[in-house]
JSON list of C-alpha atoms in Angstrom, two decimals:
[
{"chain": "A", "resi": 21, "resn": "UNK", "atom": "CA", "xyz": [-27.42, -8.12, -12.24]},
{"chain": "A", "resi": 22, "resn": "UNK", "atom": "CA", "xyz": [-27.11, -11.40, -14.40]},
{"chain": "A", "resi": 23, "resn": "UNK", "atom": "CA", "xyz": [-24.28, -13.07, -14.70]},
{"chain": "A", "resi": 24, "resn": "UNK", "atom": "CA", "xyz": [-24.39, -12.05, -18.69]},
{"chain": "A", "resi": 25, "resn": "UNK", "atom": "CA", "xyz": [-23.52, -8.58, -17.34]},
{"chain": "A", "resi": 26, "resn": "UNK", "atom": "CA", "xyz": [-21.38, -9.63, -15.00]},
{"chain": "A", "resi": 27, "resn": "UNK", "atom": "CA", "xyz": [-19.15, -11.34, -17.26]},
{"chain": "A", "resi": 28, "resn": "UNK", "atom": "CA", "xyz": [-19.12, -8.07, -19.89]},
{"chain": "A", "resi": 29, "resn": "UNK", "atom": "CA", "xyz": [-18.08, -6.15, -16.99]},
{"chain": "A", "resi": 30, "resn": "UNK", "atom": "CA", "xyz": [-15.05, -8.70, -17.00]},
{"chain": "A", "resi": 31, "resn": "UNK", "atom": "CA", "xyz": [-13.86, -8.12, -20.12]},
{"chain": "A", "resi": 32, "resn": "UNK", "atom": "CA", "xyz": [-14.08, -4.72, -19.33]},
{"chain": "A", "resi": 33, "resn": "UNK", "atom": "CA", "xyz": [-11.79, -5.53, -16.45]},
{"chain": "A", "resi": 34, "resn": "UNK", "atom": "CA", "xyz": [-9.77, -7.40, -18.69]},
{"chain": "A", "resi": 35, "resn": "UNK", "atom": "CA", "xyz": [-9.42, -4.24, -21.24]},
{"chain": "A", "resi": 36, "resn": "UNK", "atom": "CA", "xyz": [-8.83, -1.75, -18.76]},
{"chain": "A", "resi": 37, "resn": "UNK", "atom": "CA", "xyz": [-6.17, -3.94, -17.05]},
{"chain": "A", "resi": 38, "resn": "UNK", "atom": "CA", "xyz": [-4.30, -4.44, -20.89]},
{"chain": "A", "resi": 39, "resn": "UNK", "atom": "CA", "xyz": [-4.87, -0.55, -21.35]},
{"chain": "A", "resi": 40, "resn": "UNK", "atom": "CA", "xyz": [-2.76, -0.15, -18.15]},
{"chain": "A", "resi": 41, "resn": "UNK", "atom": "CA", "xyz": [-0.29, -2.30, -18.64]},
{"chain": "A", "resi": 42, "resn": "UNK", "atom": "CA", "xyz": [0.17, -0.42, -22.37]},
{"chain": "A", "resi": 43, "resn": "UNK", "atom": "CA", "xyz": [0.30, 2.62, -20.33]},
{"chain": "A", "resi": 44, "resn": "UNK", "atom": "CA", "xyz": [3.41, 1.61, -18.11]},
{"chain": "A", "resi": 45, "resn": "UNK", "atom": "CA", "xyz": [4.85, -0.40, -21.38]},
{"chain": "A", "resi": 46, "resn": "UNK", "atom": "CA", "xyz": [5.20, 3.19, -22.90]},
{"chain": "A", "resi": 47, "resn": "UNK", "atom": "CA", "xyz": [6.58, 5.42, -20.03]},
{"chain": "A", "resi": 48, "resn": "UNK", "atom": "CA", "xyz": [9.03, 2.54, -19.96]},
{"chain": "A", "resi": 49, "resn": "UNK", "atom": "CA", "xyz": [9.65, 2.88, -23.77]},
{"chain": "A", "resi": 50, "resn": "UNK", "atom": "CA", "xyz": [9.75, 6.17, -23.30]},
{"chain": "A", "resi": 51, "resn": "UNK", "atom": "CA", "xyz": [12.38, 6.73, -20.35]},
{"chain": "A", "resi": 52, "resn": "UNK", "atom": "CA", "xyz": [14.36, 4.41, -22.68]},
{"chain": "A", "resi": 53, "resn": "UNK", "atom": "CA", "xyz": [14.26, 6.63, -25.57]},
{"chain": "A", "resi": 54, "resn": "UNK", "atom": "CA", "xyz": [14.80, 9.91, -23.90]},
{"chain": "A", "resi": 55, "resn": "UNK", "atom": "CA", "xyz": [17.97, 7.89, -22.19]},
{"chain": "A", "resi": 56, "resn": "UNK", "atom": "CA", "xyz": [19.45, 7.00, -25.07]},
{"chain": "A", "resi": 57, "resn": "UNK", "atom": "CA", "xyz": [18.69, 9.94, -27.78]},
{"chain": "A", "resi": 58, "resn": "UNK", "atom": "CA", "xyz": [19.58, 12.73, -25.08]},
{"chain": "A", "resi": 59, "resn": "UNK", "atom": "CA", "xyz": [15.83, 14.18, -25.17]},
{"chain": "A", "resi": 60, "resn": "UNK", "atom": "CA", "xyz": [14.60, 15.89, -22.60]},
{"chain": "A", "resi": 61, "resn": "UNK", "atom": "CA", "xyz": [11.63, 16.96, -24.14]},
{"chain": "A", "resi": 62, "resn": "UNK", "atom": "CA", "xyz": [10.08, 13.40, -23.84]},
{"chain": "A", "resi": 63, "resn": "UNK", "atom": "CA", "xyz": [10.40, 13.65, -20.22]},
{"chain": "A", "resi": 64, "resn": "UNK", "atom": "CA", "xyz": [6.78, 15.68, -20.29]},
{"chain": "A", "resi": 65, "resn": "UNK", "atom": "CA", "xyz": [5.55, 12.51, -22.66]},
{"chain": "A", "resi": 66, "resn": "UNK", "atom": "CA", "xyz": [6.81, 10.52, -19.60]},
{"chain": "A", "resi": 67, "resn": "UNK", "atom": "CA", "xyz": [4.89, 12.77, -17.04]},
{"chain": "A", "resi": 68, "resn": "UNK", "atom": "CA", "xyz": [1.75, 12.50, -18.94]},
{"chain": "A", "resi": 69, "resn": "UNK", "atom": "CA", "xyz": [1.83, 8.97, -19.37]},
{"chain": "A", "resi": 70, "resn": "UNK", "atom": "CA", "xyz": [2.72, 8.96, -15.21]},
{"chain": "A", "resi": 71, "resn": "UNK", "atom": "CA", "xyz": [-0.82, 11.08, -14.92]},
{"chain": "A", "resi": 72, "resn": "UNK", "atom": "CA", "xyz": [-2.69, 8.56, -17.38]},
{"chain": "A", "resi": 73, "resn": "UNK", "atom": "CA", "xyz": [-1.60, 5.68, -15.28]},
{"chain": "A", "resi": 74, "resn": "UNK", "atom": "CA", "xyz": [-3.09, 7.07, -12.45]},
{"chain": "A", "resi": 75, "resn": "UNK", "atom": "CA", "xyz": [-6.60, 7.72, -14.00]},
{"chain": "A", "resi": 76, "resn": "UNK", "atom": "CA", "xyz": [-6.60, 4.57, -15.31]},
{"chain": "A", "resi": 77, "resn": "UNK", "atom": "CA", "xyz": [-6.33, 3.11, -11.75]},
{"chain": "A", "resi": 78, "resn": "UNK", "atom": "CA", "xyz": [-8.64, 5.43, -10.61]},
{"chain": "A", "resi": 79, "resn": "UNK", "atom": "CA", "xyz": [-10.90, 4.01, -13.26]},
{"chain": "A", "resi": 80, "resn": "UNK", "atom": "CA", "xyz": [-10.07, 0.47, -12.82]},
{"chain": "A", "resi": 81, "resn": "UNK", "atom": "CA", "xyz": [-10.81, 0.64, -8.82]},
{"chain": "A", "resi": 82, "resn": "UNK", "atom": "CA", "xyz": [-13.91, 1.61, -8.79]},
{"chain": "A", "resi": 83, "resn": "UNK", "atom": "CA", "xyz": [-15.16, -0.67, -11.82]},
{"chain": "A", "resi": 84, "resn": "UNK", "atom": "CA", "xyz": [-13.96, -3.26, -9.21]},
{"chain": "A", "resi": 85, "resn": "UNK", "atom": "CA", "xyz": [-15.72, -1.52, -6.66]},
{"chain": "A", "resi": 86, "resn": "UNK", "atom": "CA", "xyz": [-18.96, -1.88, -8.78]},
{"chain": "A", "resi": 87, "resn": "UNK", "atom": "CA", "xyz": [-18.36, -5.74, -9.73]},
{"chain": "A", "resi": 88, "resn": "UNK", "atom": "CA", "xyz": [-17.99, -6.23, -5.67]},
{"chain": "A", "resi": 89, "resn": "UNK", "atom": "CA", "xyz": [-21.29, -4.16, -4.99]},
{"chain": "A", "resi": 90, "resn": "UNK", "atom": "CA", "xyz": [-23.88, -5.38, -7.12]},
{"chain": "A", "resi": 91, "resn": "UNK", "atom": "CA", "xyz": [-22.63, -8.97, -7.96]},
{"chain": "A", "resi": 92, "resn": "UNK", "atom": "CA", "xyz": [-22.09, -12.06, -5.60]},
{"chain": "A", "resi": 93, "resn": "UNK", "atom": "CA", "xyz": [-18.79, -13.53, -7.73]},
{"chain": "A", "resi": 94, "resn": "UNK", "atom": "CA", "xyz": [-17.90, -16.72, -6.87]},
{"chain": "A", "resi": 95, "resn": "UNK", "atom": "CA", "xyz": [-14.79, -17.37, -5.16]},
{"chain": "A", "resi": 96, "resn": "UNK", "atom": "CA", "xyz": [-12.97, -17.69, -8.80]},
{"chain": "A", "resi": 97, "resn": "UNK", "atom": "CA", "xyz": [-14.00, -14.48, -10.14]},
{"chain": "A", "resi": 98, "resn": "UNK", "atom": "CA", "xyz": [-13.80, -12.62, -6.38]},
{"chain": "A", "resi": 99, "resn": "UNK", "atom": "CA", "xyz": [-9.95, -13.82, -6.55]},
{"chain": "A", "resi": 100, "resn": "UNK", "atom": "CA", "xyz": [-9.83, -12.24, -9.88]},
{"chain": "A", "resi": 101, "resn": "UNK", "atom": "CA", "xyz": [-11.42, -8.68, -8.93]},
{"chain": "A", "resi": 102, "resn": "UNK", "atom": "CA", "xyz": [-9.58, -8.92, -5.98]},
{"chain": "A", "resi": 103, "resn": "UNK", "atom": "CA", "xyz": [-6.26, -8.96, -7.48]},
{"chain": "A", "resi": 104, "resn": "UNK", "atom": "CA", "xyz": [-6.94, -6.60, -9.94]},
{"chain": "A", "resi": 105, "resn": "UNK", "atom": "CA", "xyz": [-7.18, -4.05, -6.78]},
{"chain": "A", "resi": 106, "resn": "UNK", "atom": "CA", "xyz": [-3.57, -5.21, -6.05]},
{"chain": "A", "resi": 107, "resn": "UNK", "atom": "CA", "xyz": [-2.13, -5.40, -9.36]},
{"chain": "A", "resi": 108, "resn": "UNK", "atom": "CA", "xyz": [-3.03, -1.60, -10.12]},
{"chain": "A", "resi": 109, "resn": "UNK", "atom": "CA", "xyz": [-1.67, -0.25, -7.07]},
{"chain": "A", "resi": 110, "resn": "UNK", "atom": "CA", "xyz": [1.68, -2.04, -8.57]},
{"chain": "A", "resi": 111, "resn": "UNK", "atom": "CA", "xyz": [1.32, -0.94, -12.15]},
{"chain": "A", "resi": 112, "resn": "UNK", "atom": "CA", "xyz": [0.63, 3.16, -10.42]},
{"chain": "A", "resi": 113, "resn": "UNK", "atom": "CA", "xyz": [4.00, 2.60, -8.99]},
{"chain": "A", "resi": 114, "resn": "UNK", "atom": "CA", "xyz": [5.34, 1.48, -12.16]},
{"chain": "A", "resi": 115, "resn": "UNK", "atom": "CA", "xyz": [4.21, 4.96, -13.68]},
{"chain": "A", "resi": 116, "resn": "UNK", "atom": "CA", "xyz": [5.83, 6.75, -10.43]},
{"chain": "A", "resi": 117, "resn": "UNK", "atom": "CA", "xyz": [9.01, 5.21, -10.87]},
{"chain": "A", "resi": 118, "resn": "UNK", "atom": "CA", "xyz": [9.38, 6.06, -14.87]},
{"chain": "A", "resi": 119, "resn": "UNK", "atom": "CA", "xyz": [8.79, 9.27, -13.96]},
{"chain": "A", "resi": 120, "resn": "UNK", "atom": "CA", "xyz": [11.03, 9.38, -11.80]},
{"chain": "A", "resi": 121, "resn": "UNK", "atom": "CA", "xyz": [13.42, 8.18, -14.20]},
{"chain": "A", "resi": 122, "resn": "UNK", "atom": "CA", "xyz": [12.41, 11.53, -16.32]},
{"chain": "A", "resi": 123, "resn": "UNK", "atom": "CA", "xyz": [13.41, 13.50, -13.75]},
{"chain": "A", "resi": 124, "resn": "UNK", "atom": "CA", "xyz": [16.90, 12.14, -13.64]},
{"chain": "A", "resi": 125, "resn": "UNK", "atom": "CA", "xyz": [17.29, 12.48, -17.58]},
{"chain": "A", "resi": 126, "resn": "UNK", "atom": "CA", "xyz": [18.02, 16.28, -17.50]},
{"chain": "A", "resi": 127, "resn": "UNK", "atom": "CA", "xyz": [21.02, 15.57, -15.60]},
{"chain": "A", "resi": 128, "resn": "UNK", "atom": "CA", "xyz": [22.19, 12.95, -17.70]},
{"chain": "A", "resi": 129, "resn": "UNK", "atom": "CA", "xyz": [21.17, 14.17, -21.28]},
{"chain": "A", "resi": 130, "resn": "UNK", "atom": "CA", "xyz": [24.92, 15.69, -21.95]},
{"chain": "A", "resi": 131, "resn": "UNK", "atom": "CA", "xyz": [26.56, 12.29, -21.57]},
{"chain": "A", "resi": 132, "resn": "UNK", "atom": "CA", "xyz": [26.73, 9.47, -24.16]},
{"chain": "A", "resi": 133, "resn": "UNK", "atom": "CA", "xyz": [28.27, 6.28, -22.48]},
{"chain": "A", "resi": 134, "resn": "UNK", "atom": "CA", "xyz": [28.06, 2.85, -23.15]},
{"chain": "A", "resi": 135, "resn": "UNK", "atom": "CA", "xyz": [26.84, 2.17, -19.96]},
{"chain": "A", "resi": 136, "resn": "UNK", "atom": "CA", "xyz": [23.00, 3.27, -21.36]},
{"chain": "A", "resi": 137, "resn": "UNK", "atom": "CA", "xyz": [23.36, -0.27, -23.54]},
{"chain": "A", "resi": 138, "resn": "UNK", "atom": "CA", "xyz": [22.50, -1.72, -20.33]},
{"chain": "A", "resi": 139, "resn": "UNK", "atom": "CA", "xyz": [20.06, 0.66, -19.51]},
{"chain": "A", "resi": 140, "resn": "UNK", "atom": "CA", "xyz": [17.85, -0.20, -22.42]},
{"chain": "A", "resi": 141, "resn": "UNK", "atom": "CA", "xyz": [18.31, -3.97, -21.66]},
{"chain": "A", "resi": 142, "resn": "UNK", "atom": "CA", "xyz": [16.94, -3.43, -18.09]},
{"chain": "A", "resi": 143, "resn": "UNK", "atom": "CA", "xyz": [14.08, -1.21, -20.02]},
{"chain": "A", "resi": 144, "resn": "UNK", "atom": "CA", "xyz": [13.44, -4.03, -22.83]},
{"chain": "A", "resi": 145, "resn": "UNK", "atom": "CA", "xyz": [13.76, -6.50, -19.69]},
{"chain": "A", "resi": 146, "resn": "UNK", "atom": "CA", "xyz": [10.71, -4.42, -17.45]},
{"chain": "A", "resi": 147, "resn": "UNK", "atom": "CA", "xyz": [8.53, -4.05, -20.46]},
{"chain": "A", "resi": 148, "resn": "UNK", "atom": "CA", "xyz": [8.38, -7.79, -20.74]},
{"chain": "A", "resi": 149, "resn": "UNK", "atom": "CA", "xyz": [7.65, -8.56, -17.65]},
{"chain": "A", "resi": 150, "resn": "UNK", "atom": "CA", "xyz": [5.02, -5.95, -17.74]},
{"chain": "A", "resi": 151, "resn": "UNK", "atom": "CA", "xyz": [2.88, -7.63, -21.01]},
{"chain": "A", "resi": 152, "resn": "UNK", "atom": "CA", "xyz": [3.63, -10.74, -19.86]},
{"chain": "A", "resi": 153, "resn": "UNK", "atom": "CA", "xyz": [1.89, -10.35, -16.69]},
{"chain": "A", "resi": 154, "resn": "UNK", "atom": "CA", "xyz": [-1.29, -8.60, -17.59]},
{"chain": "A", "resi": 155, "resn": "UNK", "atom": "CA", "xyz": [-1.16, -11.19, -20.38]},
{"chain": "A", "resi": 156, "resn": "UNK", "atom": "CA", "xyz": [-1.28, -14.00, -17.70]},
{"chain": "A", "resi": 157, "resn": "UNK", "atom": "CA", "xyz": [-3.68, -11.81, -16.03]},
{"chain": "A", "resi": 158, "resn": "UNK", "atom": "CA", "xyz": [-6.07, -11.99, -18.64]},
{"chain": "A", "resi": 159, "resn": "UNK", "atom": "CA", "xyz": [-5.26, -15.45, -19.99]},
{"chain": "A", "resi": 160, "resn": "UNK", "atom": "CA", "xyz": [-5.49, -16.44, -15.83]},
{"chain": "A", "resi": 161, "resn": "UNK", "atom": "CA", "xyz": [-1.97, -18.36, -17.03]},
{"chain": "A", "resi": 162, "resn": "UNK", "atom": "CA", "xyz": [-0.50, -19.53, -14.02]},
{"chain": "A", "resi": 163, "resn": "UNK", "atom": "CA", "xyz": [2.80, -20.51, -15.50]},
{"chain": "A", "resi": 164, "resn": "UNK", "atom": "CA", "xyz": [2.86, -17.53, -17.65]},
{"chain": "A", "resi": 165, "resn": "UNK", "atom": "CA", "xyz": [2.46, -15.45, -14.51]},
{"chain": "A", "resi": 166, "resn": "UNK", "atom": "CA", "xyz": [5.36, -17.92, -13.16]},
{"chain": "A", "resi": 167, "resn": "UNK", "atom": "CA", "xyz": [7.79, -16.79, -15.94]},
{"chain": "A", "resi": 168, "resn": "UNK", "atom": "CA", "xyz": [7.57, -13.02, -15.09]},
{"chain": "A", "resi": 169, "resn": "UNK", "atom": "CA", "xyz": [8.55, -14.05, -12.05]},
{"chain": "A", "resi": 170, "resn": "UNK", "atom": "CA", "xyz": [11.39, -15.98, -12.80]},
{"chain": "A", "resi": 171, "resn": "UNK", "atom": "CA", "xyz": [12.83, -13.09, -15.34]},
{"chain": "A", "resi": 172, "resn": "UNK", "atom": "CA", "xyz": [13.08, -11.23, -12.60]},
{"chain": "A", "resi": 173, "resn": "UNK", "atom": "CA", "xyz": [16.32, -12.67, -12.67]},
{"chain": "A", "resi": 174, "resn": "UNK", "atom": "CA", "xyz": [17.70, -11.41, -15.94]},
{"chain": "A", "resi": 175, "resn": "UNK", "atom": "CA", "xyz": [17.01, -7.56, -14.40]},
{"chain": "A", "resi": 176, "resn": "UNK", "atom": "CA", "xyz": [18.57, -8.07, -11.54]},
{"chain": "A", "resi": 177, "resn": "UNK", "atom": "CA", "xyz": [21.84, -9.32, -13.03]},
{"chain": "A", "resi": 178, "resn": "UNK", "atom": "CA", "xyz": [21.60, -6.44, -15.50]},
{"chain": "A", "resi": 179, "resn": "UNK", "atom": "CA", "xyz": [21.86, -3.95, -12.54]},
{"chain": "A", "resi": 180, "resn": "UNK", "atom": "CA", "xyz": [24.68, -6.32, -11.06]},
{"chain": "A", "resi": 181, "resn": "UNK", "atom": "CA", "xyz": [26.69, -5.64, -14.10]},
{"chain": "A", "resi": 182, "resn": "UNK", "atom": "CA", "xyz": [26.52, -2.37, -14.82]},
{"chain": "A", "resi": 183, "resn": "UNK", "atom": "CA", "xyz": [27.38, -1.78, -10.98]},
{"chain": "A", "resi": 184, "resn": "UNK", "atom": "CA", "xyz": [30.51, -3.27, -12.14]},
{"chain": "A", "resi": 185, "resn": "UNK", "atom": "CA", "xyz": [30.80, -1.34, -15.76]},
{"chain": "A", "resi": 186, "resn": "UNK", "atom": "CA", "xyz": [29.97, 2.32, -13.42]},
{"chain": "A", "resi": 187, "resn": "UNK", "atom": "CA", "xyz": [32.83, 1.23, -11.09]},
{"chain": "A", "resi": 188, "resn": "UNK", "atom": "CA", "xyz": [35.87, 0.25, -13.19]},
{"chain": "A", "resi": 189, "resn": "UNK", "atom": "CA", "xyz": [34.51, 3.23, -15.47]},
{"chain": "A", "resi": 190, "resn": "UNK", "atom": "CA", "xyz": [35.05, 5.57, -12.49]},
{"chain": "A", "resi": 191, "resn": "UNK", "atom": "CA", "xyz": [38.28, 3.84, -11.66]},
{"chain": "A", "resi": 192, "resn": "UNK", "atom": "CA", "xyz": [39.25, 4.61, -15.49]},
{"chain": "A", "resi": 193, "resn": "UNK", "atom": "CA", "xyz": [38.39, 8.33, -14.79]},
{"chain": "A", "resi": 194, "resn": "UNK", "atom": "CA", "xyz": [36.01, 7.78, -17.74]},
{"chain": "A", "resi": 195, "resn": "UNK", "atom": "CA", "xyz": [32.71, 9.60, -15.83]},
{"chain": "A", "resi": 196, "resn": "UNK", "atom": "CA", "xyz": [32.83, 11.52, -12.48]},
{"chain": "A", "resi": 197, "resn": "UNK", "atom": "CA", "xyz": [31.16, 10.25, -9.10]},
{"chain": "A", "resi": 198, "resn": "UNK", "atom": "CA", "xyz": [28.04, 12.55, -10.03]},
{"chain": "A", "resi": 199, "resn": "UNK", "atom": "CA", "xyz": [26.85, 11.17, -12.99]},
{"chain": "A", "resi": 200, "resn": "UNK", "atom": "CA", "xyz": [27.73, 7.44, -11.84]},
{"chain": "A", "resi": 201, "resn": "UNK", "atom": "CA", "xyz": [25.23, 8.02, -9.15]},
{"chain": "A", "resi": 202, "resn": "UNK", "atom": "CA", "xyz": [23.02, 9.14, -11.73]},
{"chain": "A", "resi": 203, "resn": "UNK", "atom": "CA", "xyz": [23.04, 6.17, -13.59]},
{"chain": "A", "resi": 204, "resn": "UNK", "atom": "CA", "xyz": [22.97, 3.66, -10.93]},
{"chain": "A", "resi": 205, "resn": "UNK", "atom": "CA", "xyz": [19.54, 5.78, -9.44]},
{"chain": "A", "resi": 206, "resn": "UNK", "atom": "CA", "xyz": [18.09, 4.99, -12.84]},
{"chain": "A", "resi": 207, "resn": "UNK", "atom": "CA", "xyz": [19.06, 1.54, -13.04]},
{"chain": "A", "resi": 208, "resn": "UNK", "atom": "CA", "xyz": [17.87, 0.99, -9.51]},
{"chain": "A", "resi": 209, "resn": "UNK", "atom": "CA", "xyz": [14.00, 2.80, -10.45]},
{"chain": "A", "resi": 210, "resn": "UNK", "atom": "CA", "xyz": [13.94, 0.23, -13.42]},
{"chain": "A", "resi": 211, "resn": "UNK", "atom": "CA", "xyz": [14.82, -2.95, -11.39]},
{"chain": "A", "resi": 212, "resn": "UNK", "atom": "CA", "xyz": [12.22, -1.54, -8.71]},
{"chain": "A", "resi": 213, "resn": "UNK", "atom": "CA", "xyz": [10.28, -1.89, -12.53]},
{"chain": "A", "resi": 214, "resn": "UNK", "atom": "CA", "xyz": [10.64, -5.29, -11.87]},
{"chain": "A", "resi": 215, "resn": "UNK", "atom": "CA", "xyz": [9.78, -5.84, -8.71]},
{"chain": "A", "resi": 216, "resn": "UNK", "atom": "CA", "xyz": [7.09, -4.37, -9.24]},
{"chain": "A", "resi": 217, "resn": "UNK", "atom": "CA", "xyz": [6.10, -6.54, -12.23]},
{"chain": "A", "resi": 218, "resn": "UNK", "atom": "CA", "xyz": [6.50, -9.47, -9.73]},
{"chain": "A", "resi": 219, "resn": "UNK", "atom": "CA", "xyz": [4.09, -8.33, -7.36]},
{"chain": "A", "resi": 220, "resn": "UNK", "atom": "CA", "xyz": [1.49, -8.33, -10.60]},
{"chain": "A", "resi": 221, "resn": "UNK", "atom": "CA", "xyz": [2.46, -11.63, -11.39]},
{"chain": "A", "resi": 222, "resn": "UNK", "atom": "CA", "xyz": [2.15, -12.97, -7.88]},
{"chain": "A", "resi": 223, "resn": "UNK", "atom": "CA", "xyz": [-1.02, -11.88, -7.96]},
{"chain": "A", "resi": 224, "resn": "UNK", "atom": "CA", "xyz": [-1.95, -13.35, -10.94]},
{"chain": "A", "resi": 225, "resn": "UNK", "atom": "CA", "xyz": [-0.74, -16.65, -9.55]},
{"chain": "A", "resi": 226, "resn": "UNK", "atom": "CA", "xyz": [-2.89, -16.29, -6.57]},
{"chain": "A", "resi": 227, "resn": "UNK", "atom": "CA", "xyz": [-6.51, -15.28, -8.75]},
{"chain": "A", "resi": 228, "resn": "UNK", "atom": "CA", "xyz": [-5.49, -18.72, -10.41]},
{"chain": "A", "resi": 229, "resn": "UNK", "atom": "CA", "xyz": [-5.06, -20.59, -7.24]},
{"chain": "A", "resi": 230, "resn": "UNK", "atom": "CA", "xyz": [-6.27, -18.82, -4.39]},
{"chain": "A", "resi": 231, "resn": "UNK", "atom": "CA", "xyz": [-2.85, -18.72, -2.71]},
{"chain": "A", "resi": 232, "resn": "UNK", "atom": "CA", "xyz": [-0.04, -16.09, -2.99]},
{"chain": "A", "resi": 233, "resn": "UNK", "atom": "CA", "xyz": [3.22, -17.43, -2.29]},
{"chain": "A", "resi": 234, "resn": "UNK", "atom": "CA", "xyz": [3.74, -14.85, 0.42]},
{"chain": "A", "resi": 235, "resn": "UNK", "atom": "CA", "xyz": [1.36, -16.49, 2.62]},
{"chain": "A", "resi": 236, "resn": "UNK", "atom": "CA", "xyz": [2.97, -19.96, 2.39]},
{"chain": "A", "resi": 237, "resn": "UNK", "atom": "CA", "xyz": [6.80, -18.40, 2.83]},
{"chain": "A", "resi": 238, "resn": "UNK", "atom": "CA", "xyz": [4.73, -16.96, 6.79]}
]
């Protein structure tokens, strides 16, 4: 295989991985709206996209599997396969968790609260991260990839403060115990969104410099 090939099979890479990452971009967009409109029927829009996500790994592994069999990458472009492998394991568990953010939707379809308003900012919050690391992915932009990482932040005070909106609204008798739990499952499956997101980022960071900050912290 010549390297000409080689390097049209990474840009296929590189359009499978953006494909993916539009995938998860719209079950997130998706959970969102059904949240916030009170429509259950997009939870089967969610599940589809859930089942896309997967094929697309499927698709995306063994493409990587093929690049690894009948090329000898150098160590750059062996870092780069290589963490595609990892990032799509992430970005399937991205699809797993909006879905099950679907499920949860048909028990909280009949409410209308505030609270959702920082819902869809965790949502809006995950998304980003989500472009912005394939984008660093393709773009091999380390400090791109180091940004995602750092936003993390911004969901994770999101979920912080609607902890505290869901308890003084319980302690207002606004919404019962159920649905609270409800809403704080949902906001947990989007900041696990995140962390998710993170993971892709990290490894974007390490196909850039051959280390992942996980080894270092050991």
């Amino acid at each position: 295989m010549t390297r000409i090939k080689f390097t049209e099979q990474l840009t296929d890479l590189n359009n499978e991985m953006i494909q993916m990452g539009g995938l998860c971009e719209s079950a997130i967009d998706t959970c969102v709206d059904a949240l916030i409109n009170g429509d259950t029927a997009l939870v089967k829009v969610v599940s589809q996209r859930e089942r896309e996500i997967d094929e697309k790994e499927s698709e995306i592994t063994a493409l990587c599997m093929k690049m690894l069999l009948h090329q000898q990458p150098v160590a750059s472009d062996l870092r780069q396969i290589s963490a595609a492998l990892k990032m799509v394991t992430d970005l399937e568990r991205i699809g797993d968790q909006a879905d099950d953010i679907g499920e949860m939707i048909a028990y909280t379809a009949h409410h209308q609260h505030g609270e959702y308003s920082l819902i869809q900012k965790m949502g809006l919050a995950t998304k980003k991260m989500v472009r912005d690391s394939i984008d660093a992915f393709v773009k091999q932009d380390e400090n791109l990839a180091l940004s995602v990482i750092k936003y993390d932040d911004v969901v994770d005070e999101l979920f912080v403060q609607l902890k505290k909106v869901v308890i003084e609204a319980i302690n207002q008798k606004e919404i019962d115990g159920e649905y609270a739990s409800d809403l704080l499952m949902i906001a947990k499956y989007f900041e696990r969104i995140g962390d998710h997101a993170v993971n892709v980022a990290e490894w974007v960071e390490y196909s850039v410099t051959g280390i992942h900050r996980r080894d270092e912290q050991e």
